[in-house]
Coordinates of C-alpha atoms in Angstrom, one line a residue:
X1 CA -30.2 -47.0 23.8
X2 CA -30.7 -47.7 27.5
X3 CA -27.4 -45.7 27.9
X4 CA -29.1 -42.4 26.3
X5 CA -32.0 -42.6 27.8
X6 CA -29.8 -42.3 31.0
X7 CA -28.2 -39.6 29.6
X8 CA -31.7 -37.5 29.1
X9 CA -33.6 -38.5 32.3
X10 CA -30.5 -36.9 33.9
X11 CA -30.2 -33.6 31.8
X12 CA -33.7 -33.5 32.3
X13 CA -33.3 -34.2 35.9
X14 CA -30.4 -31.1 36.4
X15 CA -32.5 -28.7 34.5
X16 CA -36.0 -29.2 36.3
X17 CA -35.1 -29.7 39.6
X18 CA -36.5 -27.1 42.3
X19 CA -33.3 -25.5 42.8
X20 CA -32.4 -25.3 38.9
X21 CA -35.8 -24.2 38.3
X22 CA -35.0 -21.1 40.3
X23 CA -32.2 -20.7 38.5
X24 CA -33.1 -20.6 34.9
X25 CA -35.9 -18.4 36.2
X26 CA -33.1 -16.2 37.1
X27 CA -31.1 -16.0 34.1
X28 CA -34.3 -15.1 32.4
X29 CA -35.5 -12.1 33.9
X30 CA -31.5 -11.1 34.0
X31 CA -31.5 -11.2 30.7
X32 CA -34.9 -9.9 30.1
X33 CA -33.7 -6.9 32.3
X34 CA -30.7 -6.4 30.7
X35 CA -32.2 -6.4 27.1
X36 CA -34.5 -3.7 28.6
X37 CA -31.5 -1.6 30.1
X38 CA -29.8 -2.1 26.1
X39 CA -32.8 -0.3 25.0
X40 CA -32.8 2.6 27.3
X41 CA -29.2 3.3 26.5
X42 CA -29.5 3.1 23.2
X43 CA -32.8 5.8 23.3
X44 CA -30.1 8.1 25.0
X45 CA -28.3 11.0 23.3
X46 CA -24.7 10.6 22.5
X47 CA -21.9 12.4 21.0
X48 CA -19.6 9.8 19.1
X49 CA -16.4 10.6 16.6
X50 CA -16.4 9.0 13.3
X51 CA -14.3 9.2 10.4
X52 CA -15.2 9.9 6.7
X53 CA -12.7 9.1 3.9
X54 CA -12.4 11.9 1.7
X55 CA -11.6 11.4 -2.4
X56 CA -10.8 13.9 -5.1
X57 CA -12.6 13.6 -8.3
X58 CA -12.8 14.8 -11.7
X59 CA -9.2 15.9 -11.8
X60 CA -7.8 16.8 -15.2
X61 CA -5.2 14.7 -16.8
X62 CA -3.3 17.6 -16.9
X63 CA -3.4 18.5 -13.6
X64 CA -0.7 17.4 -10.5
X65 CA -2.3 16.9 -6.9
X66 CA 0.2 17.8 -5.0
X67 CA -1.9 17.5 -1.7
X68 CA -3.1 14.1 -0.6
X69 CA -5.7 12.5 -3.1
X70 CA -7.0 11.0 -0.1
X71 CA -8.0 11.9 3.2
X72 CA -10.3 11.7 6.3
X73 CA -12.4 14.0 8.0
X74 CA -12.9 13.5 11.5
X75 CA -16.7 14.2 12.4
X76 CA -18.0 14.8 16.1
X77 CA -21.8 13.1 15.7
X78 CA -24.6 13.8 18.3
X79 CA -27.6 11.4 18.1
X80 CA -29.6 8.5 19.8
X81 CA -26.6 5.2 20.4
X82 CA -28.8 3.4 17.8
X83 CA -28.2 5.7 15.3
X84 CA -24.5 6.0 16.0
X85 CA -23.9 2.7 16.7
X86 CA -25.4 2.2 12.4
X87 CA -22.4 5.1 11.3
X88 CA -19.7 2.6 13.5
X89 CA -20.5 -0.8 12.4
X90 CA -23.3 -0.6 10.0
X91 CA -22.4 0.7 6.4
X92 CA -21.3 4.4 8.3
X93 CA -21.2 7.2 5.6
X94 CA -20.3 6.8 2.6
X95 CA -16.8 8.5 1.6
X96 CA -17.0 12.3 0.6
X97 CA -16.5 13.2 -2.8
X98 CA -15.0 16.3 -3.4
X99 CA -15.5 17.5 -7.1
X100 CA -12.0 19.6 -8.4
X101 CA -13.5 21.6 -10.8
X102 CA -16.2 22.5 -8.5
X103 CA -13.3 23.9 -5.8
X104 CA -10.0 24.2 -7.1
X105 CA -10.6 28.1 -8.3
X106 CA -7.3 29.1 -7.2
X107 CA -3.8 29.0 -8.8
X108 CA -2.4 26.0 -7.4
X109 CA -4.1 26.4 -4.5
X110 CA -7.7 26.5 -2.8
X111 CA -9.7 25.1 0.0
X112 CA -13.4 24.0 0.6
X113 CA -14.5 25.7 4.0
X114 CA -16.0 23.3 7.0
X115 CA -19.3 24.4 6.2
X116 CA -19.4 23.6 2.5
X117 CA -17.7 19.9 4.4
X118 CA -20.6 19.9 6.7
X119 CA -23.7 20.8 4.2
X120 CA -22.1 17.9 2.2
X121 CA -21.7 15.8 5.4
X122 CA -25.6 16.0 6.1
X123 CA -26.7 14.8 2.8
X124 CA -26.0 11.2 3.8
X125 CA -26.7 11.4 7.4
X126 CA -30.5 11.2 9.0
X127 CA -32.5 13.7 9.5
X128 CA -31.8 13.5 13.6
X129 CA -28.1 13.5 13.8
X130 CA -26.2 16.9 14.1
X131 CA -22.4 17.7 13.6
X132 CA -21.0 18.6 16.5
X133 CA -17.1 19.6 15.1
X134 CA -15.3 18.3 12.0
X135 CA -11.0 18.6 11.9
X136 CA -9.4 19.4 9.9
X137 CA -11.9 22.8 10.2
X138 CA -10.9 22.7 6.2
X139 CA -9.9 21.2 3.3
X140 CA -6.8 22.2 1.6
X141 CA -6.3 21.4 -2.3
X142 CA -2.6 22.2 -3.4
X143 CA -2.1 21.5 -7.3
X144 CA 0.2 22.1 -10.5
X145 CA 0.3 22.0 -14.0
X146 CA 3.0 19.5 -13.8
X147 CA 6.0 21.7 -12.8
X148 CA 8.6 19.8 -10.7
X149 CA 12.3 18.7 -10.5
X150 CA 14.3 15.8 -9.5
X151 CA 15.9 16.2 -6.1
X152 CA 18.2 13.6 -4.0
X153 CA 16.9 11.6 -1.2
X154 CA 18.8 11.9 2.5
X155 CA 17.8 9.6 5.1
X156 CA 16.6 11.2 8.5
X157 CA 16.5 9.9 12.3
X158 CA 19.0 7.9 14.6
X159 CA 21.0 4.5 12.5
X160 CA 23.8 3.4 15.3
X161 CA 25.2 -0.1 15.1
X162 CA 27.0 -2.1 17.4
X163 CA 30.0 -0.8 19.3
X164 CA 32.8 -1.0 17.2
X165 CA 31.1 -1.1 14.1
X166 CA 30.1 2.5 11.8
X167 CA 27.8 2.9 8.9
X168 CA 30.7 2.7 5.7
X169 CA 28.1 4.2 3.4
X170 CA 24.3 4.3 2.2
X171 CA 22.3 3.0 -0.3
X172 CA 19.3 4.3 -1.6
X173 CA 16.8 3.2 -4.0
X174 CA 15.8 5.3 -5.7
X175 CA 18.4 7.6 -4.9
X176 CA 16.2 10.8 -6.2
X177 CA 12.6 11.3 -6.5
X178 CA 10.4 14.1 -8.3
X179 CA 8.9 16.3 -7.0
X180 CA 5.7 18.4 -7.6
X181 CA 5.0 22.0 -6.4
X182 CA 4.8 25.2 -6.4
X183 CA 8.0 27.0 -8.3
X184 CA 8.7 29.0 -5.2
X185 CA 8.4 25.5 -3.5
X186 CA 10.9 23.9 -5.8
X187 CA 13.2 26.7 -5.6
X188 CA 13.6 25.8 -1.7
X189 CA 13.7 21.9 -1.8
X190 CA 17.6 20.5 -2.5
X191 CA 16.5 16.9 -0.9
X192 CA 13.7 14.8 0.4
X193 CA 14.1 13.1 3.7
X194 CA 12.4 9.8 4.7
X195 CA 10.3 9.9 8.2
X196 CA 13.0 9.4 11.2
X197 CA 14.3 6.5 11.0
X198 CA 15.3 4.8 14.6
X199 CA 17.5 1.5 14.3
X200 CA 20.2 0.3 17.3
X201 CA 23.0 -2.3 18.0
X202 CA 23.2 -4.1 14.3
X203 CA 26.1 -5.1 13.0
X204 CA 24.9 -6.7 9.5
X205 CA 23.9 -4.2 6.3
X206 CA 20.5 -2.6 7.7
X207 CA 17.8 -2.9 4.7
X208 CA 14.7 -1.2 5.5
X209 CA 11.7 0.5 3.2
X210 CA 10.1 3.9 4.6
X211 CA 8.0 6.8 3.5
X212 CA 9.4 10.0 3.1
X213 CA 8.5 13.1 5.2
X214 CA 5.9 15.3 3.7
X215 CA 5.9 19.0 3.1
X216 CA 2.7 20.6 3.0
X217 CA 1.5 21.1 -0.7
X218 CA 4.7 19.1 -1.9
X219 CA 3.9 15.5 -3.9
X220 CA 6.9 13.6 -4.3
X221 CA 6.7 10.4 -6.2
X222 CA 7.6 7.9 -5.5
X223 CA 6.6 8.0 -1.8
X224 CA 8.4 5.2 -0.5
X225 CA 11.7 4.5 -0.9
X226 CA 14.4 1.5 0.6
X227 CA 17.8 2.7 2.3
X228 CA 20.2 0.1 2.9
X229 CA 23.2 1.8 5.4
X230 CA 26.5 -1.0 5.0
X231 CA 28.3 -1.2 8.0
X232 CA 32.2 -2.0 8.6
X233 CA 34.6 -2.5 11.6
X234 CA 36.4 0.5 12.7
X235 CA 40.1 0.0 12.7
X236 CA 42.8 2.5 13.3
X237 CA 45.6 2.3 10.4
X238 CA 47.9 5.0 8.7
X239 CA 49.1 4.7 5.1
X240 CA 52.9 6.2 4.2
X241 CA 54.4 7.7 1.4
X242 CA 52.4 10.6 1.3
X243 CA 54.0 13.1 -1.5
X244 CA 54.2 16.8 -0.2
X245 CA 52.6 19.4 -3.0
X246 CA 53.7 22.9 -3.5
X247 CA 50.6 25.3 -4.4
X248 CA 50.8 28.6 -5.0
X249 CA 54.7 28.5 -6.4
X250 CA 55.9 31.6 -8.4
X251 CA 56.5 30.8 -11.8
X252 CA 59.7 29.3 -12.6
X253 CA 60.0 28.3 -8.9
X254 CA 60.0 24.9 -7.3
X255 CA 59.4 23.5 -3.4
X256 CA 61.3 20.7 -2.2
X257 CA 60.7 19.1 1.2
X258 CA 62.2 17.3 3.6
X259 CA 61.0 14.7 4.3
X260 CA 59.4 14.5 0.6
X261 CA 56.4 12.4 2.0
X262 CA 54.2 11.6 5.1
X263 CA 52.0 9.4 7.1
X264 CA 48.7 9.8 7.7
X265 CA 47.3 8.1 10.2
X266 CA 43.5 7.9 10.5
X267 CA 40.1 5.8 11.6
X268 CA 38.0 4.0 8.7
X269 CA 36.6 0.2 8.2
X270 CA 38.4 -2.7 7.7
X271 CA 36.9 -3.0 4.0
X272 CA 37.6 0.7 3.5
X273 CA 41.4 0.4 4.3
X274 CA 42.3 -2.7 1.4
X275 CA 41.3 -0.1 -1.1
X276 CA 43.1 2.9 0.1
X277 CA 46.1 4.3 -2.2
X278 CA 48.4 7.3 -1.1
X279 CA 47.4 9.0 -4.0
X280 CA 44.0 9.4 -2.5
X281 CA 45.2 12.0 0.1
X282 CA 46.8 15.4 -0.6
X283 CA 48.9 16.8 1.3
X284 CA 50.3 20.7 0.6
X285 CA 52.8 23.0 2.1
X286 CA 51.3 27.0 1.2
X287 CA 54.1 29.5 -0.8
X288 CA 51.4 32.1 0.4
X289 CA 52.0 31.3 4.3
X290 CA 55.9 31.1 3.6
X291 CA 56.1 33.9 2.5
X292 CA 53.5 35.1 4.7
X293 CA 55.3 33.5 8.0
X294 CA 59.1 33.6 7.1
X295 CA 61.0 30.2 9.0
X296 CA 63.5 27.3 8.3
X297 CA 60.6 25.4 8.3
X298 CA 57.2 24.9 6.2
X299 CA 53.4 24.1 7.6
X300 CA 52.2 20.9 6.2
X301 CA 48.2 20.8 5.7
X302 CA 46.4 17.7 5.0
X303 CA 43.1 19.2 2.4
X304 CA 42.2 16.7 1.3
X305 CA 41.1 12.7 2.2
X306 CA 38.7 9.6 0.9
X307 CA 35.4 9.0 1.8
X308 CA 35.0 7.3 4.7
X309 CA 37.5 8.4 6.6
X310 CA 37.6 10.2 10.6
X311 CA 40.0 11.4 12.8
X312 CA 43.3 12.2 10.1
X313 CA 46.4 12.8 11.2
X314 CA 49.9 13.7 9.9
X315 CA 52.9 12.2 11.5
X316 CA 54.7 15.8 11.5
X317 CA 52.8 19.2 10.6
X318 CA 56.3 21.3 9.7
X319 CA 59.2 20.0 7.2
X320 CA 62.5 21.9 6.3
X321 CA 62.3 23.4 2.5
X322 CA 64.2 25.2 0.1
X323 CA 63.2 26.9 -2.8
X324 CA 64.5 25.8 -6.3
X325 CA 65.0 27.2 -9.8
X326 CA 63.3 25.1 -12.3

């Protein structure tokens, strides 16, 4: 007990001593002037931006938005700081509620002007607060009676791994969405494409899950979608016994080469290369250009090659021929 009353005849001691006296005197009338300086700002005029969420309602069941459902106004507000400091952090206005069948008049499309936004916009704000500006300047409503068409998704940006390393192929998931527009629209859109995409230096299969890139009065569902780009170790390897096609032979006529077969040599993954056959490339000498381009010799022309393959190469681009009866 003696110890605490120690303890209070000192606090008491540091708070009413002359000097601390002073001080607390101080801190009141700072405080007290600072209250007063809160006041006077807060009676000033201000111009303050605030944003209003913006909902469509009373759309028909049979009826596609095909603009956003949701969306936010952003409103330039003049008034006293107290008012504007309520629309920040107090409950703010309340989101707009745009009816369909009150707007949508048009044929898959229509738009409510900025002043029908605004005369809605006052009829939750006080009496003293005026709109200075309002983006977007209007509200566009794109719609459809359900008209679309599955189209394939294509990823979009800059993927690079590691030195050494290439992306083998890519995954998507879904790998096709639906989307829902106009026919003229629908007519133009072969693919999606997710938002760019910017991944570096990775050597593992790259799994990510992105929105993709909206066209205006487009609705693609789903919206999101996950990519997964696989990744392998360049090598450089060549696979023989390559047979050489004739195309193009008269009827009754038959090309023989010599050599019969190639090489091809080429760049791809390690993983790639263990499942590569020769049958997977063709390789063709043309009757057309021999005939064409009289010589002892033919032109050998690689057409075709797996996926996943860069860089091919034959070992020799001319071979000696003759030209049989069958």
């Amino acid at each position: 007990m003696d110890r605490r009353r120690d303890i209070r005849q000192t606090v008491r001691k540091f708070f009413f001593s002359s000097v601390n006296k002073n001080f607390l005197t101080f801190l009141f009338f700072l405080a007290l002037s600072g209250i007063f300086w809160l006041m006077m700002a807060l009676n000033e005029t201000y111009e303050q931006e605030v944003e209003i969420p913006v909902q469509i309602v009373n759309v028909p069941k049979n009826v596609v938005l095909t603009s956003d459902e949701h969306d936010t106004l952003r409103v330039v507000l003049r008034d006293k700081g107290l008012m504007l400091i309520s629309y920040l952090y107090g409950e703010g206005p309340r989101p707009l509620s745009i009816n369909f069948k009150t707007y949508a008049k048009g044929d898959g499309y229509s738009a409510v002007a900025a002043a029908e936004l605004q005369r809605l916009i006052y009829q939750q704000l006080s009496a003293s607060t005026k709109i200075v500006s309002s983006k977007p300047e209007k509200l566009e409503l794109f719609f459809n009676y359900g008209l679309s068409k599955r189209v394939p998704v294509k990823w979009a940006g800059r993927v690079i791994p590691e030195h050494l390393y290439f992306i083998s192929h890519v995954d998507y998931f879904p790998d096709s969405v639906s989307v829902y527009a106009s026919q003229q629209k629908l007519d133009s859109i072969n693919a999606v494409y997710t938002e760019p995409l910017n991944y570096a230096n990775f050597r593992d299969t790259l799994r990510v899950e992105c929105r993709l890139q909206k066209i205006r009065g487009v609705k693609a569902v789903p919206e999101k979608v996950r990519v997964a780009f696989h990744t392998d170790v360049l090598t450089e390897e060549s696979i023989g016994d390559i047979p050489i096609k004739g195309i193009n032979m008269p009827e009754g006529k038959v090309l023989r080469t010599f050599p019969s077969k190639v090489t091809v040599s080429f760049v791809t993954g390690v993983s790639q290369f263990r499942r590569l056959k020769p049958e997977y490339f063709t390789v063709v000498a043309d009757y057309n250009d021999i005939k064409k381009n009289p010589s002892d010799k033919c032109t050998l022309r690689l057409v075709s090659v797996p996926e996943g393959i860069s860089k091919p190469k034959l070992n020799i681009t001319q071979a000696d021929y003759l030209i049989e009866e069958e």
